[in-house]
Short mmCIF file of C-alpha atoms in Angstrom, two decimals:
data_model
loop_
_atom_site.label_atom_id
_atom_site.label_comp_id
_atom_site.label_asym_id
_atom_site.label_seq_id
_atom_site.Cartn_x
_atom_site.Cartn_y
_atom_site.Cartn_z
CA UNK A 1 100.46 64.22 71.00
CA UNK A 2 103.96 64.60 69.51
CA UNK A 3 106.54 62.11 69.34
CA UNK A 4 106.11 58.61 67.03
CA UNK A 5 102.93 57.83 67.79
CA UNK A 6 103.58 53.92 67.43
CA UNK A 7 106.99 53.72 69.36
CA UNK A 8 106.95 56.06 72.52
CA UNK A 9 106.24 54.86 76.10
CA UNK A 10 105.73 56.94 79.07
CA UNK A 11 106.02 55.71 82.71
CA UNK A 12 106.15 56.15 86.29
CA UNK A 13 107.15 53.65 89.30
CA UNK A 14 105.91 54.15 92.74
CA UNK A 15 106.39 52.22 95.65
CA UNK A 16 103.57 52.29 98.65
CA UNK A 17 103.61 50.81 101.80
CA UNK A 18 100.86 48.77 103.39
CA UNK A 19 99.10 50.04 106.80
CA UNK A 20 97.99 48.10 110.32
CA UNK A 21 94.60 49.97 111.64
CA UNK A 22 95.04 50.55 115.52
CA UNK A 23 91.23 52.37 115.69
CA UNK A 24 89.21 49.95 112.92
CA UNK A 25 87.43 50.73 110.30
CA UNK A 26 84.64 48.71 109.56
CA UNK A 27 80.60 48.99 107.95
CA UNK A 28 80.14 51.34 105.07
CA UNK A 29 77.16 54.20 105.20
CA UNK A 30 77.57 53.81 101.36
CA UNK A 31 79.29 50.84 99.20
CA UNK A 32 79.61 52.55 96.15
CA UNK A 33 81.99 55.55 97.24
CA UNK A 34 83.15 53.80 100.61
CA UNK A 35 82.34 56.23 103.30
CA UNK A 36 82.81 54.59 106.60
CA UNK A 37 80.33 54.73 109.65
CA UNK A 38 83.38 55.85 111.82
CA UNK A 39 87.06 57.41 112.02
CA UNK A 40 90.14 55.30 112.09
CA UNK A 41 93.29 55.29 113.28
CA UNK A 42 96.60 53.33 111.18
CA UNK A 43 100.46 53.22 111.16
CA UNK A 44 101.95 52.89 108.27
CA UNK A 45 104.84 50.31 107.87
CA UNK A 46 108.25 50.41 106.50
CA UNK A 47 108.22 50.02 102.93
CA UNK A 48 111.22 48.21 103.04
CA UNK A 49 109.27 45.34 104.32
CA UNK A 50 106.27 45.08 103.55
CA UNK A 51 105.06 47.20 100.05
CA UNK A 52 103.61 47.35 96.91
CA UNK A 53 105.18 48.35 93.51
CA UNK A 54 103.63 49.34 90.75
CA UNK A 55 104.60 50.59 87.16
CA UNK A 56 102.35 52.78 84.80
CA UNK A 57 103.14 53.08 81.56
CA UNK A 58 101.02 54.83 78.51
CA UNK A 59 101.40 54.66 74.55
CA UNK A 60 99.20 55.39 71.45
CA UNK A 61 100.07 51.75 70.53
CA UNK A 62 98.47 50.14 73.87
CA UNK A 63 94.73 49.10 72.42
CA UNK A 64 93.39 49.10 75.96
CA UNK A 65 93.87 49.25 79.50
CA UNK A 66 95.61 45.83 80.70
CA UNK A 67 97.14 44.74 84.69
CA UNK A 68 98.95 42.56 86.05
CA UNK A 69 99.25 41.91 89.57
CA UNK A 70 102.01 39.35 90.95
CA UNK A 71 102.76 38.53 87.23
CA UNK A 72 99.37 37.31 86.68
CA UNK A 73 96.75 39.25 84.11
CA UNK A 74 93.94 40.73 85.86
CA UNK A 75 91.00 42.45 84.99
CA UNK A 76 90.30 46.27 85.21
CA UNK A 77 86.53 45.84 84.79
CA UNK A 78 85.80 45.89 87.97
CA UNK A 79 83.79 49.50 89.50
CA UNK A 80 87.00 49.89 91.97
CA UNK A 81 89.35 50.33 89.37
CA UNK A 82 87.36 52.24 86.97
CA UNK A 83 86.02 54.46 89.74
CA UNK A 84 89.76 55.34 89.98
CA UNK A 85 90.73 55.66 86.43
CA UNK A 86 88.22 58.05 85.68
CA UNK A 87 88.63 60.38 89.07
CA UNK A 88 91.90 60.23 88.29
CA UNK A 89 91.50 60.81 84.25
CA UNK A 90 89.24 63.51 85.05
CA UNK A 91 92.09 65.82 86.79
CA UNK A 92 94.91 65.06 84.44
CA UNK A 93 97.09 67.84 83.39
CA UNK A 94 99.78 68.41 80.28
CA UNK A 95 102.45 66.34 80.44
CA UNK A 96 105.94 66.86 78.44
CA UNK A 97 108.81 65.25 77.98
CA UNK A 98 111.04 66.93 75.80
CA UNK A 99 113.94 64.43 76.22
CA UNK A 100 111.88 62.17 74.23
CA UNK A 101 109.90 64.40 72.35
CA UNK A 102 106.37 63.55 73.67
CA UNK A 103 103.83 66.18 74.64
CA UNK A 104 100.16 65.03 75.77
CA UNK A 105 97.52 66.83 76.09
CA UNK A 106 95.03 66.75 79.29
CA UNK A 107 92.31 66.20 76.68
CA UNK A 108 94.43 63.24 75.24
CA UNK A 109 94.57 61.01 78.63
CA UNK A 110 90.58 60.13 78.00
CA UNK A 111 92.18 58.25 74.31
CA UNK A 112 95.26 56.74 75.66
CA UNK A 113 95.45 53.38 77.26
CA UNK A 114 97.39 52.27 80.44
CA UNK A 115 99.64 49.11 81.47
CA UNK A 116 99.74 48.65 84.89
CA UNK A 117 102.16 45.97 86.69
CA UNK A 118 101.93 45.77 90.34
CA UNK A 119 103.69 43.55 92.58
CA UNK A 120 103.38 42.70 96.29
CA UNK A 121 106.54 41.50 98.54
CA UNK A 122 103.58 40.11 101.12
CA UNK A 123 101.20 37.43 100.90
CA UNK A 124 97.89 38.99 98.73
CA UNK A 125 94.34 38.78 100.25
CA UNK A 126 95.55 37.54 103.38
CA UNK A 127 94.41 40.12 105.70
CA UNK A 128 97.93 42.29 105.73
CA UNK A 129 95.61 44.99 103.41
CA UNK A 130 97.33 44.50 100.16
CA UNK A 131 94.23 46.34 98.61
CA UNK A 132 94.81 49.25 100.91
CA UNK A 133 98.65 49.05 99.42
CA UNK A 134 97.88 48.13 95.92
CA UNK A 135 95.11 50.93 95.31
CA UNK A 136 97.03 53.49 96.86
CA UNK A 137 100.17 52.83 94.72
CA UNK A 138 97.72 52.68 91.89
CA UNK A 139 96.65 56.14 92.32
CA UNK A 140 99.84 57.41 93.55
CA UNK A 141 101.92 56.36 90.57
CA UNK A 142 99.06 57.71 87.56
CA UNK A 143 98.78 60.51 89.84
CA UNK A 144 102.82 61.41 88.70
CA UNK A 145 102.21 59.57 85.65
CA UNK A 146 99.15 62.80 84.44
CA UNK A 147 100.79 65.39 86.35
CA UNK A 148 98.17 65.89 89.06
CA UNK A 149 98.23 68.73 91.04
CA UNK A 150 96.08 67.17 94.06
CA UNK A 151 98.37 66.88 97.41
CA UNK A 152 97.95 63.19 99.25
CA UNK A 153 94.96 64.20 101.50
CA UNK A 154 93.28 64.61 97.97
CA UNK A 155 94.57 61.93 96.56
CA UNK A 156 93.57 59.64 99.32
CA UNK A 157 89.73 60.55 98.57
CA UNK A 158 90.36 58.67 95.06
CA UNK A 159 92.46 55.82 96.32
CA UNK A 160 89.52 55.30 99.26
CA UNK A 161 86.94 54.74 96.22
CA UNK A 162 88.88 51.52 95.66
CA UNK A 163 89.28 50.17 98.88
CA UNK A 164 88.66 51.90 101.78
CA UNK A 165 92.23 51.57 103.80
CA UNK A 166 93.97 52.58 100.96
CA UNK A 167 93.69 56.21 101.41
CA UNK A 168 95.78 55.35 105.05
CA UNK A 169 98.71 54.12 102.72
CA UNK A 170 99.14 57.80 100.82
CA UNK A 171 101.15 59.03 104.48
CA UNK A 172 103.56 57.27 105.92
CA UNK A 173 103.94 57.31 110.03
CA UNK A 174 100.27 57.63 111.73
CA UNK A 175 97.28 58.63 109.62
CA UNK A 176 93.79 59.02 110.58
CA UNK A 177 90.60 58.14 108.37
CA UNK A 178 88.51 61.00 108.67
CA UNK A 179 84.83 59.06 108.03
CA UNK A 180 83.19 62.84 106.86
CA UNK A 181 79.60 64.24 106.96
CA UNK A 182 78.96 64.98 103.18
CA UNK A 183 76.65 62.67 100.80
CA UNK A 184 79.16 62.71 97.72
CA UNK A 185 82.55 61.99 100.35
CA UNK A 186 84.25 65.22 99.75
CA UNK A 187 85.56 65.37 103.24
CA UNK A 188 86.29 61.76 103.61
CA UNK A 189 90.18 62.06 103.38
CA UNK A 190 93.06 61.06 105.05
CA UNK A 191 95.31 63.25 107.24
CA UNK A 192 98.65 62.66 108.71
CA UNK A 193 99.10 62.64 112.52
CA UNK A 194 102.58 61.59 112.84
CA UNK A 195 105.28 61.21 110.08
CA UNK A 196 107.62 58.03 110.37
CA UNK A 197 110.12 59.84 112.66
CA UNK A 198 108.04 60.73 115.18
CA UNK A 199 108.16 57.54 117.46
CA UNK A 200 111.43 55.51 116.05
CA UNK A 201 111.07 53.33 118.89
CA UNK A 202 107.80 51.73 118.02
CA UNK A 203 108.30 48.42 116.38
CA UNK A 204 105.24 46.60 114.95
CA UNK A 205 105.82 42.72 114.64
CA UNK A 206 103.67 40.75 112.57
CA UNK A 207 103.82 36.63 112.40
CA UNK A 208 101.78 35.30 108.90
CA UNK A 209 100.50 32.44 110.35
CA UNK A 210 98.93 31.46 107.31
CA UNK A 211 99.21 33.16 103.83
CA UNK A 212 95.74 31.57 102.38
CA UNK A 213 93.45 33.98 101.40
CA UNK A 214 90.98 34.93 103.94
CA UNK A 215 87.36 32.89 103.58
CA UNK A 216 85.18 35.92 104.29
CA UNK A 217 86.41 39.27 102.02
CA UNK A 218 86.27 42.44 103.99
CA UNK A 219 83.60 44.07 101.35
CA UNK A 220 80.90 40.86 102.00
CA UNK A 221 81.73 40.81 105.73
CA UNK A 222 81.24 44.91 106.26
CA UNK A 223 77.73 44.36 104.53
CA UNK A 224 76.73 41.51 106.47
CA UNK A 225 78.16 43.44 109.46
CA UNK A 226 76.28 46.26 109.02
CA UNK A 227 73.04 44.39 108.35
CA UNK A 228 72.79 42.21 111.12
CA UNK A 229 74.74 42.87 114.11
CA UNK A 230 73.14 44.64 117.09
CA UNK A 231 76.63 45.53 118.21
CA UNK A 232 77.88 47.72 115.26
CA UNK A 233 76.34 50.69 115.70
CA UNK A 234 77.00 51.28 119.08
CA UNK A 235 80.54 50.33 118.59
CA UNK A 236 80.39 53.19 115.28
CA UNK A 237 78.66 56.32 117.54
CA UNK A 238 79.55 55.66 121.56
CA UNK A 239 83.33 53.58 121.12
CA UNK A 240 85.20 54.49 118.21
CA UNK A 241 85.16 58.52 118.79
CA UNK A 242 86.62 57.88 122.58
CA UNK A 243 88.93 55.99 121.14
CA UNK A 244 90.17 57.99 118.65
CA UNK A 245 91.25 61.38 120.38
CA UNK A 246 92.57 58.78 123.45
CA UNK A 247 94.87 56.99 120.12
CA UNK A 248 95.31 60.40 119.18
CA UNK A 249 96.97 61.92 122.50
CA UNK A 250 98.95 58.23 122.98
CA UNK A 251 100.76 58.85 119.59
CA UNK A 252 101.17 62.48 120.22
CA UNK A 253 102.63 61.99 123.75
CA UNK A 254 104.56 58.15 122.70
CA UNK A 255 102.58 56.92 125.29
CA UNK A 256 103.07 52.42 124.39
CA UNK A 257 101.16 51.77 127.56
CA UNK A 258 97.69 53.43 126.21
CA UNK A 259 98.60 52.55 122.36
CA UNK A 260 99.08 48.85 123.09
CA UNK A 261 95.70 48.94 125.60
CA UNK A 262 93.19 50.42 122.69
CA UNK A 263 94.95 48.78 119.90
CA UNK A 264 94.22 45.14 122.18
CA UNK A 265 90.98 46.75 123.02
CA UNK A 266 89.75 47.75 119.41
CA UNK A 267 90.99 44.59 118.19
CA UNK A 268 88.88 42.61 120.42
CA UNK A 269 86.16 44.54 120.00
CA UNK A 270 85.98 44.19 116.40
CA UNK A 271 86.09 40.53 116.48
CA UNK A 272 83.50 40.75 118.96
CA UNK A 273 81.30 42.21 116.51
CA UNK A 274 82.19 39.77 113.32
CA UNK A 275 81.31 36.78 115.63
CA UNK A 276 77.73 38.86 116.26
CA UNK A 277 77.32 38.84 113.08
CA UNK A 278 74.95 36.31 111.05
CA UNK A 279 76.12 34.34 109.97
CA UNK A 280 79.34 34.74 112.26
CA UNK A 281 82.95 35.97 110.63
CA UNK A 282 85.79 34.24 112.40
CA UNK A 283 88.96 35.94 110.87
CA UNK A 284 91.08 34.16 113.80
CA UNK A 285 92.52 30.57 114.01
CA UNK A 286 93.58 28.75 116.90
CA UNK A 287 97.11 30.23 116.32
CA UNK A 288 95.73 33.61 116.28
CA UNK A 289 94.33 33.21 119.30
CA UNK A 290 97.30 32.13 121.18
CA UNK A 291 99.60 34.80 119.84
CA UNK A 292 96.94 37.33 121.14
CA UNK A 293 97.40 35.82 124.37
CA UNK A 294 100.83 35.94 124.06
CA UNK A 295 101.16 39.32 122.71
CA UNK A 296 98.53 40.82 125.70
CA UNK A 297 100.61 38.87 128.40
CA UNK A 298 104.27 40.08 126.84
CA UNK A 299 102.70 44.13 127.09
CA UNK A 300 101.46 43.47 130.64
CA UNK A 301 104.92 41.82 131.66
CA UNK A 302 106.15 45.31 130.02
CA UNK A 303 104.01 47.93 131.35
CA UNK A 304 104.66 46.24 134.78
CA UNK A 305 108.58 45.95 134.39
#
């Protein structure tokens, strides 16, 4: 590594969106790498309005790997984040920066410690997938940080290893979840339907009607899912593939009428199977419910007009 070892900092900001699943995702066929039990659908939102930022930075005087998310220390001990660092360790390439003098090694990245500061303009945990936004930008920004030379569909097979949605978030526009086949979840990547010019028109509003953190975390309730409701797997092999090439063909052809109906539809559906699940997941409030109502009534009124 050249440079002063003590006094040199390297770093990279990114900025990633957050994304809003039209075809859900939800039960794992294995927890540990995050392969889903079925393909889903998302569109990625402006991330003007609703992102996360992060910063890397590296230096030979950092004595370990620290984050902070909102301001607030948190730890990397967790297997998400580790499963990340080292995928993403594990592919680092030379990096030089002659401006500055500093040259490092691919070999050097396994010795070097990170600082990672991540910030979210949206409320965390609150079921707007801040995970799916703060993972991705995670990978995404010590992805340019070690010179990788993986494109975003690879890249998104790292960011799903700590959470799931975040491999959505590497594209922006529409992006589909492929679940994939293999054991070791080689082919369970992201792909880009749509970019974000393809249907200008759409506009996707979304009311926080309360910014607490959800009671039930995604992770437990997938588990619990998957373990005890009669519903899921039927939802997983007969539903969700229908679904998809319809959502599929409705983005393609800009078709609101048949977006709107199986994005209402899936969303129902997938409360239908937390509440048959034991014990029962209610991630709606009374105020939930009556924008639903609201917001099936105003497409009607629409697709009528």
């Amino acid at each position: 590594m050249g440079g002063e070892a003590e006094k040199w900092v390297l770093m990279v900001t990114a900025r990633t969106p957050t994304n809003i699943a039209v075809i859900k995702y939800w039960g794992k066929r294995d927890e540990t790498l995050i392969l889903p039990i079925n393909d889903s659908i998302s569109v990625t939102l402006d991330p003007s309005h609703l992102c996360t930022t992060t910063t890397v930075s590296v230096s030979p005087s950092f004595d370990q790997d620290r984050m902070w998310l909102n301001g607030k220390e948190i730890s990397l001990q967790g297997g998400r984040f580790q499963s990340c660092l080292r995928e993403i360790r594990a592919r680092a390439q030379d990096v030089e920066d002659k401006k500055k003098g500093i040259k490092i090694n691919k070999e050097d990245w396994q010795k070097l410690n990170l600082h990672i500061a991540s910030y979210n303009n949206f409320p965390t945990a609150a079921g707007l997938a801040s995970s799916a936004a703060g993972l991705a930008c995670l990978v995404f920004s010590l992805a340019k940080l070690m010179n990788l030379k993986e494109d975003n569909s690879q890249l998104s097979a790292i960011a799903r290893q700590g959470s799931g949605s975040a491999c959505r978030s590497l594209y922006g526009g529409f992006v589909k979840w492929c679940m994939g086949k293999e054991e070791n979840g080689s082919d369970s990547l992201a792909v880009q339907l749509a970019d974000e010019k393809h249907w200008d028109e759409l506009v996707i509003i979304i009311a926080v009607v309360s910014a607490r953190q959800k009671e039930t975390s995604s992770t437990s309730g997938m588990r619990d899912t998957v373990e005890t409701s009669a519903l899921i797997e039927h939802r997983a092999k007969e539903v969700v593939p229908k679904r998809i090439t319809e959502m599929e063909g409705a983005i393609q052809n800009r078709d609101f009428a048949t977006f709107a109906r199986l994005a209402c539809t899936d969303s129902n559906q997938f409360h239908a199977v937390c509440l048959d699940t034991y014990p029962p997941i209610f991630y709606m409030n009374d105020t939930s419910h009556r924008q639903v109502l609201f917001y099936i009534y105003y497409i009607l009124i629409t697709r009528i007009s």
